[in-house]
Amino acid sequence: MQQVSVGLVGLGTVGAGVARLLTQQADRIARRAGRRIDCKWAVVRDLSKRREADFEGVRIIDDVRRVIDDPDVEIVVELIGGVDAARRIVLEALRAGKHVVTANKALLAEHGPEIFAAARAADRAVAFEASAGGGVPIVNALNVGLAANQIQSLAAILNGTCNYILTQMTHEGMAYADALADAQALGYAEADPTLDVDGTDTAHKLAILAQLAFGANVKTADIPREGIDRLELADLTYARELGYTIKLLAHASLVDGGLELRVAPTLVRRDAPLAQVHGPYNAIRAVGDAVGDTLFYGRGAGMMPTASAVVGDLIDVVAGRAILTSRILDFWSADAPPPPSCRRAGSAAATTSAS
Ligand code: NAP
Ligand code: HSE
């Protein structure tokens, strides 16, 4: 069977999961991709750091240029996080004629138009399933499974760290700081966890989903957002006494031809499906004009669930599906028909949802 070489940039929580899946499940993945996927390089920042696992056959280096300049490498997988270095690496990889797989929602939310213009110019795919919903295949669902629909609304739990913290506080009475420390130790949180708890990470993911569901090129700064960092145990207790639970919800809906967006701690009725989403799980309720109500659920953060999404993208790229999706759907295109105008949905502060 033919082989394709991949350069993994980043070998932290997600990168290590991807390397593990590619090495331990090589035969299964090859059958589904049509070619064997060889992780030739893994790029890290600190070569002296002790790695949990032994990644057999993977050359661990600290110079990304060796990957970009390697003509054998057809796909670069960007898993370093952050915006500036990631942007440079992704743009250089595309210009060097490589396809890109990324889990980086901050990068796409902030620089989607530039990244996808470079992808179009190079006729290469950028696949990004892991950038929203972790292991939940919501990107593919919006791009493919629900393609016949005009999505009318999305209501979603999109941050595993926040949902884990809220669950631990509500069900275990744990202090906010202890629950956050746990989420960091479990590999759910961003390198800078402020992005999780202040609602920015959820807003990044909502900006990506708004692009896919509504064709709207939304700037994160235009999404009113509030995080969970100012909630207290007492807020959760009072909500419970009133028959509600508090969730950090992302919300997008078409209202009178405009798009309303917000991220906010939200009172959700305790018997509603989104109230049953606990720990690092995410859920996305999408309403389409043909399909009606749908609900997607699964682990939104953590090593192997996220690796599942990244390797799924790799298989799509190798099988040739990702480039077709990229060409046809024209993500973040300046030539796309005008999206619904975006409206600020008023204050982001705690709202009530029937979801
Ligand atoms: P992480 O654990 O902090 O790992 C980052 C990796 O990138 C480390 O191996 C680090 O090297 C390397 N790195 C950082 N800067 C670099 C640079 N300039 N050049 C080369 N290597 C560099 O991060 P993560 O949790 O795996 O997240 C990676 C990406 O996936 C982020 O965009 C994140 O938002 C996204 N994501 C994460 C999750 C999750 O559950 N963790 C879920 C979905 C999406 P060292 O090992 O030497 O420090
Ligand atoms: N920090 C993110 C979260 C990782 O907790 O949801 C998954 O995108």
Short mmCIF file of C-alpha atoms and ligand atoms in Angstrom, two decimals:
data_model
loop_
_atom_site.label_atom_id
_atom_site.label_comp_id
_atom_site.label_asym_id
_atom_site.label_seq_id
_atom_site.Cartn_x
_atom_site.Cartn_y
_atom_site.Cartn_z
CA MET A 1 0.00 0.00 0.00
CA GLN A 2 1.23 3.53 -0.78
CA GLN A 3 2.32 5.80 2.04
CA VAL A 4 1.84 9.49 2.85
CA SER A 5 4.20 11.40 5.14
CA VAL A 6 2.88 13.80 7.74
CA GLY A 7 4.61 16.44 9.87
CA LEU A 8 3.09 16.92 13.31
CA VAL A 9 3.78 20.37 14.74
CA GLY A 10 3.08 20.15 18.48
CA LEU A 11 3.34 17.05 20.65
CA GLY A 12 1.39 18.19 23.72
CA THR A 13 -1.99 16.85 24.87
CA VAL A 14 -3.53 16.62 21.38
CA GLY A 15 -0.33 15.97 19.40
CA ALA A 16 0.60 13.04 21.65
CA GLY A 17 -2.90 11.59 21.18
CA VAL A 18 -2.60 11.93 17.40
CA ALA A 19 0.86 10.28 17.38
CA ARG A 20 -0.50 7.48 19.56
CA LEU A 21 -3.54 6.86 17.33
CA LEU A 22 -1.44 6.94 14.13
CA THR A 23 1.12 4.47 15.49
CA GLN A 24 -1.22 2.14 17.43
CA GLN A 25 -4.04 2.00 14.87
CA ALA A 26 -1.97 2.27 11.69
CA ASP A 27 -3.66 -0.64 9.86
CA ARG A 28 -7.22 0.49 10.60
CA ILE A 29 -6.41 4.06 9.57
CA ALA A 30 -4.65 2.93 6.38
CA ARG A 31 -7.70 0.88 5.33
CA ARG A 32 -9.93 3.92 5.76
CA ALA A 33 -7.57 6.43 4.14
CA GLY A 34 -6.44 4.24 1.25
CA ARG A 35 -2.77 4.93 2.08
CA ARG A 36 -0.61 4.33 5.16
CA ILE A 37 -0.14 7.53 7.18
CA ASP A 38 3.43 7.87 8.38
CA CYS A 39 4.10 10.44 11.07
CA LYS A 40 7.60 11.30 9.91
CA TRP A 41 8.32 14.35 12.07
CA ALA A 42 7.03 15.79 15.32
CA VAL A 43 8.06 19.35 16.13
CA VAL A 44 8.23 20.56 19.74
CA ARG A 45 9.48 23.70 21.48
CA ASP A 46 11.62 22.02 24.14
CA LEU A 47 13.55 18.92 23.09
CA SER A 48 14.71 18.25 26.65
CA LYS A 49 11.15 17.81 27.97
CA ARG A 50 10.35 14.28 29.11
CA ARG A 51 7.65 12.75 26.88
CA GLU A 52 5.10 10.34 28.39
CA ALA A 53 5.23 7.88 25.54
CA ASP A 54 7.75 6.49 23.13
CA PHE A 55 6.62 7.48 19.63
CA GLU A 56 8.25 4.73 17.62
CA GLY A 57 9.56 5.84 14.24
CA VAL A 58 8.67 9.52 14.80
CA ARG A 59 11.63 11.91 14.58
CA ILE A 60 11.18 14.57 17.28
CA ILE A 61 12.80 17.90 16.34
CA ASP A 62 12.55 21.57 17.32
CA ASP A 63 12.92 23.14 13.86
CA VAL A 64 9.66 23.43 11.92
CA ARG A 65 11.57 24.39 8.74
CA ARG A 66 12.68 20.79 8.32
CA VAL A 67 9.03 19.84 7.96
CA ILE A 68 8.11 22.72 5.65
CA ASP A 69 11.16 22.06 3.45
CA ASP A 70 10.71 18.28 3.33
CA PRO A 71 9.26 17.41 -0.11
CA ASP A 72 8.07 14.04 1.27
CA VAL A 73 5.67 15.72 3.69
CA GLU A 74 2.22 16.19 2.11
CA ILE A 75 0.30 17.24 5.23
CA VAL A 76 1.22 19.50 8.14
CA VAL A 77 -0.80 19.04 11.33
CA GLU A 78 -0.68 22.22 13.41
CA LEU A 79 -1.25 21.51 17.12
CA ILE A 80 0.79 24.15 18.91
CA GLY A 81 -2.06 26.55 19.79
CA GLY A 82 -1.76 30.33 20.05
CA VAL A 83 -2.05 32.61 17.05
CA ASP A 84 1.18 34.19 15.78
CA ALA A 85 3.54 31.22 15.38
CA ALA A 86 0.65 28.98 14.30
CA ARG A 87 -0.39 31.49 11.62
CA ARG A 88 3.15 31.66 10.24
CA ILE A 89 3.53 27.88 10.16
CA VAL A 90 0.14 27.27 8.51
CA LEU A 91 0.73 29.94 5.84
CA GLU A 92 4.25 28.64 5.10
CA ALA A 93 2.98 25.06 4.90
CA LEU A 94 0.25 26.05 2.41
CA ARG A 95 2.70 28.07 0.31
CA ALA A 96 4.99 25.03 0.27
CA GLY A 97 2.10 23.04 -1.23
CA LYS A 98 1.11 21.04 1.85
CA HIS A 99 -2.41 20.37 3.09
CA VAL A 100 -3.05 21.49 6.66
CA VAL A 101 -5.00 19.95 9.52
CA THR A 102 -5.48 22.15 12.58
CA ALA A 103 -7.35 22.12 15.90
CA ASN A 104 -6.67 25.82 16.41
CA LYS A 105 -9.94 27.72 16.84
CA ALA A 106 -8.23 30.96 17.88
CA LEU A 107 -6.27 30.95 14.62
CA LEU A 108 -9.31 30.31 12.40
CA ALA A 109 -11.57 32.72 14.27
CA GLU A 110 -8.98 35.52 14.04
CA HIS A 111 -7.40 34.79 10.64
CA GLY A 112 -9.90 32.60 8.75
CA PRO A 113 -10.02 34.85 5.64
CA GLU A 114 -6.22 34.96 5.28
CA ILE A 115 -5.71 31.23 5.94
CA PHE A 116 -8.38 30.13 3.47
CA ALA A 117 -7.26 32.64 0.81
CA ALA A 118 -3.80 31.05 1.05
CA ALA A 119 -5.36 27.57 0.85
CA ARG A 120 -7.32 28.56 -2.29
CA ALA A 121 -4.24 30.08 -3.90
CA ALA A 122 -2.30 26.86 -3.29
CA ASP A 123 -5.30 24.59 -4.04
CA ARG A 124 -4.74 22.83 -0.75
CA ALA A 125 -7.18 21.82 1.99
CA VAL A 126 -7.34 23.15 5.51
CA ALA A 127 -9.28 20.66 7.66
CA PHE A 128 -10.42 21.77 11.11
CA GLU A 129 -12.89 19.33 12.69
CA ALA A 130 -11.17 19.51 16.11
CA SER A 131 -11.45 23.30 16.26
CA ALA A 132 -15.05 23.19 17.56
CA GLY A 133 -16.66 20.53 19.70
CA GLY A 134 -13.51 18.43 20.25
CA GLY A 135 -14.44 14.85 19.40
CA VAL A 136 -17.99 15.78 18.31
CA PRO A 137 -18.05 15.84 14.48
CA ILE A 138 -20.08 19.05 14.25
CA VAL A 139 -17.94 20.63 11.52
CA ASN A 140 -18.57 17.69 9.20
CA ALA A 141 -22.23 17.60 10.21
CA LEU A 142 -22.76 21.25 9.24
CA ASN A 143 -20.67 20.96 6.05
CA VAL A 144 -22.04 17.64 4.82
CA GLY A 145 -24.85 15.97 6.78
CA LEU A 146 -26.97 19.10 7.21
CA ALA A 147 -25.95 20.72 3.90
CA ALA A 148 -29.53 20.66 2.57
CA ASN A 149 -30.70 22.94 5.38
CA GLN A 150 -30.67 26.59 6.20
CA ILE A 151 -29.63 26.42 9.82
CA GLN A 152 -31.95 28.61 11.86
CA SER A 153 -30.34 28.41 15.27
CA LEU A 154 -27.51 26.89 17.27
CA ALA A 155 -27.38 26.54 21.05
CA ALA A 156 -24.24 24.87 22.30
CA ILE A 157 -21.95 23.95 25.15
CA LEU A 158 -18.57 24.33 23.45
CA ASN A 159 -16.00 24.54 26.22
CA GLY A 160 -15.10 21.35 28.10
CA THR A 161 -13.12 23.20 30.76
CA CYS A 162 -16.03 25.46 31.73
CA ASN A 163 -18.53 22.62 31.64
CA TYR A 164 -16.23 20.50 33.80
CA ILE A 165 -15.83 23.35 36.32
CA LEU A 166 -19.58 24.04 36.46
CA THR A 167 -20.31 20.32 36.90
CA GLN A 168 -17.77 19.92 39.71
CA MET A 169 -19.07 23.03 41.47
CA THR A 170 -22.74 22.02 41.09
CA HIS A 171 -22.49 18.31 41.85
CA GLU A 172 -19.46 18.06 44.13
CA GLY A 173 -19.54 21.50 45.77
CA MET A 174 -15.95 21.95 44.62
CA ALA A 175 -14.36 25.39 44.73
CA TYR A 176 -13.93 27.15 41.36
CA ALA A 177 -10.10 27.31 41.64
CA ASP A 178 -9.80 23.59 42.48
CA ALA A 179 -12.05 22.60 39.59
CA LEU A 180 -10.02 24.76 37.19
CA ALA A 181 -6.76 23.20 38.42
CA ASP A 182 -8.26 19.74 37.79
CA ALA A 183 -9.33 20.72 34.26
CA GLN A 184 -5.78 21.89 33.55
CA ALA A 185 -4.27 18.66 34.91
CA LEU A 186 -6.67 16.61 32.76
CA GLY A 187 -5.51 18.41 29.59
CA TYR A 188 -8.84 20.16 28.90
CA ALA A 189 -7.75 23.77 29.37
CA GLU A 190 -5.92 26.06 26.95
CA ALA A 191 -2.28 26.95 27.69
CA ASP A 192 -3.77 30.25 28.92
CA PRO A 193 -6.95 29.11 30.73
CA THR A 194 -8.24 32.68 30.88
CA LEU A 195 -9.41 32.07 27.30
CA ASP A 196 -11.58 29.20 28.53
CA VAL A 197 -13.15 30.79 31.58
CA ASP A 198 -13.76 34.29 30.18
CA GLY A 199 -15.79 32.92 27.23
CA THR A 200 -13.24 33.75 24.50
CA ASP A 201 -12.62 30.11 23.50
CA THR A 202 -16.38 29.55 23.21
CA ALA A 203 -16.66 32.74 21.12
CA HIS A 204 -13.86 31.50 18.81
CA LYS A 205 -15.77 28.26 18.28
CA LEU A 206 -19.05 30.11 17.76
CA ALA A 207 -17.37 32.30 15.11
CA ILE A 208 -16.29 29.12 13.27
CA LEU A 209 -19.75 27.52 13.53
CA ALA A 210 -21.36 30.79 12.37
CA GLN A 211 -19.17 30.65 9.24
CA LEU A 212 -20.26 27.06 8.52
CA ALA A 213 -23.93 27.36 9.46
CA PHE A 214 -24.70 30.87 8.19
CA GLY A 215 -21.77 31.84 5.91
CA ALA A 216 -21.15 34.73 8.30
CA ASN A 217 -17.63 36.05 8.70
CA VAL A 218 -17.94 37.01 12.34
CA LYS A 219 -15.20 38.71 14.29
CA THR A 220 -14.79 37.35 17.81
CA ALA A 221 -14.78 40.90 19.14
CA ASP A 222 -18.32 41.36 17.76
CA ILE A 223 -19.73 38.49 19.81
CA PRO A 224 -21.01 39.72 23.18
CA ARG A 225 -19.50 37.37 25.69
CA GLU A 226 -19.38 36.67 29.34
CA GLY A 227 -17.52 33.76 30.94
CA ILE A 228 -17.91 31.76 34.13
CA ASP A 229 -15.05 33.47 35.95
CA ARG A 230 -17.34 35.67 38.02
CA LEU A 231 -19.84 32.97 39.01
CA GLU A 232 -19.96 31.87 42.61
CA LEU A 233 -21.08 28.62 44.22
CA ALA A 234 -24.10 30.51 45.57
CA ASP A 235 -25.26 31.38 42.01
CA LEU A 236 -25.27 27.69 41.13
CA THR A 237 -27.07 26.77 44.35
CA TYR A 238 -29.83 29.36 43.82
CA ALA A 239 -30.26 28.26 40.21
CA ARG A 240 -30.66 24.66 41.40
CA GLU A 241 -33.26 25.65 43.99
CA LEU A 242 -35.26 27.34 41.23
CA GLY A 243 -35.13 24.22 39.00
CA TYR A 244 -32.34 25.39 36.71
CA THR A 245 -28.71 24.64 36.09
CA ILE A 246 -26.18 27.19 34.81
CA LYS A 247 -24.33 26.38 31.58
CA LEU A 248 -21.97 28.47 29.49
CA LEU A 249 -23.96 28.57 26.25
CA ALA A 250 -23.06 29.80 22.80
CA HIS A 251 -26.10 30.94 20.93
CA ALA A 252 -26.68 31.93 17.30
CA SER A 253 -30.02 32.47 15.61
CA LEU A 254 -31.46 34.01 12.51
CA VAL A 255 -33.94 36.68 13.53
CA ASP A 256 -35.66 38.80 10.85
CA GLY A 257 -32.83 38.17 8.38
CA GLY A 258 -30.15 39.14 10.89
CA LEU A 259 -27.86 36.89 12.93
CA GLU A 260 -27.89 37.21 16.69
CA LEU A 261 -24.91 35.84 18.57
CA ARG A 262 -23.87 35.64 22.18
CA VAL A 263 -21.86 33.63 24.70
CA ALA A 264 -23.15 33.76 28.27
CA PRO A 265 -23.72 31.79 31.46
CA THR A 266 -27.31 30.71 30.94
CA LEU A 267 -30.06 29.31 33.14
CA VAL A 268 -31.13 26.04 31.54
CA ARG A 269 -34.19 24.17 32.84
CA ARG A 270 -32.94 21.10 34.71
CA ASP A 271 -34.98 18.71 32.50
CA ALA A 272 -33.68 20.18 29.22
CA PRO A 273 -31.17 18.08 27.21
CA LEU A 274 -28.36 20.64 27.53
CA ALA A 275 -28.70 20.51 31.33
CA GLN A 276 -27.78 16.80 31.18
CA VAL A 277 -24.36 17.54 29.61
CA HIS A 278 -21.74 17.06 32.32
CA GLY A 279 -17.98 17.21 32.79
CA PRO A 280 -15.87 17.80 29.66
CA TYR A 281 -18.75 16.87 27.37
CA ASN A 282 -20.01 19.31 24.72
CA ALA A 283 -23.38 19.39 22.99
CA ILE A 284 -24.66 21.35 20.03
CA ARG A 285 -28.35 21.75 19.28
CA ALA A 286 -28.76 22.75 15.64
CA VAL A 287 -32.16 23.53 14.14
CA GLY A 288 -32.45 23.29 10.35
CA ASP A 289 -35.39 24.31 8.17
CA ALA A 290 -35.76 20.80 6.70
CA VAL A 291 -34.45 18.50 9.44
CA GLY A 292 -35.86 20.36 12.45
CA ASP A 293 -34.13 19.75 15.78
CA THR A 294 -30.82 17.88 16.00
CA LEU A 295 -28.51 17.31 18.96
CA PHE A 296 -24.81 16.39 18.79
CA TYR A 297 -23.08 15.20 21.95
CA GLY A 298 -19.68 13.91 23.01
CA ARG A 299 -16.37 14.74 24.66
CA GLY A 300 -15.38 18.28 23.79
CA ALA A 301 -11.84 18.27 25.17
CA GLY A 302 -9.04 15.93 26.15
CA MET A 303 -6.34 13.91 24.44
CA MET A 304 -8.01 11.03 22.63
CA PRO A 305 -11.40 12.61 21.78
CA THR A 306 -9.58 15.51 20.11
CA ALA A 307 -7.11 13.15 18.43
CA SER A 308 -10.12 11.29 17.04
CA ALA A 309 -11.22 14.47 15.22
CA VAL A 310 -7.70 15.33 14.01
CA VAL A 311 -7.06 11.83 12.64
CA GLY A 312 -10.52 11.82 11.03
CA ASP A 313 -9.44 14.98 9.20
CA LEU A 314 -6.15 13.38 8.19
CA ILE A 315 -8.07 10.43 6.72
CA ASP A 316 -10.33 12.88 4.83
CA VAL A 317 -7.31 14.71 3.42
CA VAL A 318 -5.52 11.50 2.37
CA ALA A 319 -8.68 10.03 0.84
CA GLY A 320 -9.14 13.23 -1.20
CA ARG A 321 -12.43 14.34 0.36
CA ALA A 322 -11.10 17.37 2.24
CA ILE A 323 -9.88 19.20 -0.86
CA LEU A 324 -13.30 18.77 -2.51
CA THR A 325 -15.01 20.18 0.59
CA SER A 326 -12.56 23.07 0.71
CA ARG A 327 -13.01 23.93 -2.99
CA ILE A 328 -16.79 23.71 -2.98
CA LEU A 329 -17.61 25.33 0.35
CA ASP A 330 -15.15 28.19 -0.09
CA PHE A 331 -14.79 28.90 3.64
CA TRP A 332 -14.29 32.54 4.70
CA SER A 333 -14.40 33.62 1.06
CA ALA A 334 -14.59 37.28 0.10
CA ASP A 335 -16.64 36.20 -2.98
CA ALA A 336 -19.33 34.39 -0.97
CA PRO A 337 -22.87 35.84 -1.08
CA PRO A 338 -23.41 38.33 1.71
CA PRO A 339 -24.21 36.59 4.99
CA PRO A 340 -27.04 37.68 7.22
CA SER A 341 -26.08 40.86 8.99
CA CYS A 342 -24.81 40.28 12.51
CA ARG A 343 -26.56 41.80 15.44
CA ARG A 344 -25.35 42.08 18.94
CA ALA A 345 -27.84 40.23 21.11
CA GLY A 346 -27.78 42.80 23.89
CA SER A 347 -25.96 42.14 27.13
CA ALA A 348 -24.29 38.75 27.43
CA ALA A 349 -24.99 38.50 31.13
CA ALA A 350 -26.87 35.44 32.36
CA THR A 351 -29.87 34.66 30.23
CA THR A 352 -32.47 31.89 30.27
CA SER A 353 -32.77 29.18 27.66
CA ALA A 354 -35.33 26.46 27.12
CA SER A 355 -32.70 24.34 25.28
P1 NAP B 1 -0.32 21.76 24.56
O1 NAP B 1 -0.56 20.56 25.40
O2 NAP B 1 0.09 23.03 25.23
O3 NAP B 1 0.81 21.36 23.49
C1 NAP B 1 1.41 22.29 22.62
C2 NAP B 1 2.54 21.60 21.89
O4 NAP B 1 3.07 22.50 20.93
C3 NAP B 1 3.72 21.19 22.79
O5 NAP B 1 4.24 19.96 22.35
C4 NAP B 1 4.74 22.32 22.57
O6 NAP B 1 6.09 21.90 22.70
C5 NAP B 1 4.48 22.65 21.12
N1 NAP B 1 4.80 24.03 20.76
C6 NAP B 1 4.31 25.17 21.29
N2 NAP B 1 4.78 26.25 20.64
C7 NAP B 1 5.60 25.78 19.67
C8 NAP B 1 6.39 26.38 18.65
N3 NAP B 1 6.43 27.69 18.49
N4 NAP B 1 7.08 25.57 17.81
C9 NAP B 1 7.05 24.23 17.94
N5 NAP B 1 6.30 23.58 18.89
C10 NAP B 1 5.59 24.36 19.73
O7 NAP B 1 -1.60 22.09 23.68
P2 NAP B 1 -2.83 21.13 23.33
O8 NAP B 1 -3.77 21.09 24.46
O9 NAP B 1 -2.31 19.88 22.74
O10 NAP B 1 -3.57 22.03 22.21
C11 NAP B 1 -3.06 22.13 20.91
C12 NAP B 1 -4.10 22.82 20.01
O11 NAP B 1 -5.29 22.04 19.99
C13 NAP B 1 -4.53 24.22 20.49
O12 NAP B 1 -4.82 25.01 19.37
C14 NAP B 1 -5.82 23.93 21.27
O13 NAP B 1 -6.68 25.04 21.33
C15 NAP B 1 -6.39 22.83 20.41
N6 NAP B 1 -7.34 21.94 21.08
C16 NAP B 1 -7.03 21.39 22.28
C17 NAP B 1 -7.91 20.52 22.88
C18 NAP B 1 -7.61 19.88 24.22
O14 NAP B 1 -8.50 19.22 24.76
N7 NAP B 1 -6.43 20.04 24.77
C19 NAP B 1 -9.12 20.20 22.24
C20 NAP B 1 -9.40 20.79 20.99
C21 NAP B 1 -8.50 21.65 20.42
P3 NAP B 1 6.68 21.36 24.10
O15 NAP B 1 6.03 20.01 24.30
O16 NAP B 1 8.15 21.25 23.89
O17 NAP B 1 6.27 22.37 25.13
N1 HSE B 2 -9.81 24.33 26.12
C1 HSE B 2 -10.79 23.76 25.26
C2 HSE B 2 -11.99 23.31 26.07
C3 HSE B 2 -10.22 22.60 24.50
O1 HSE B 2 -11.86 23.18 27.29
O2 HSE B 2 -13.04 23.10 25.49
C4 HSE B 2 -11.16 22.07 23.45
O3 HSE B 2 -11.30 23.00 22.40
#
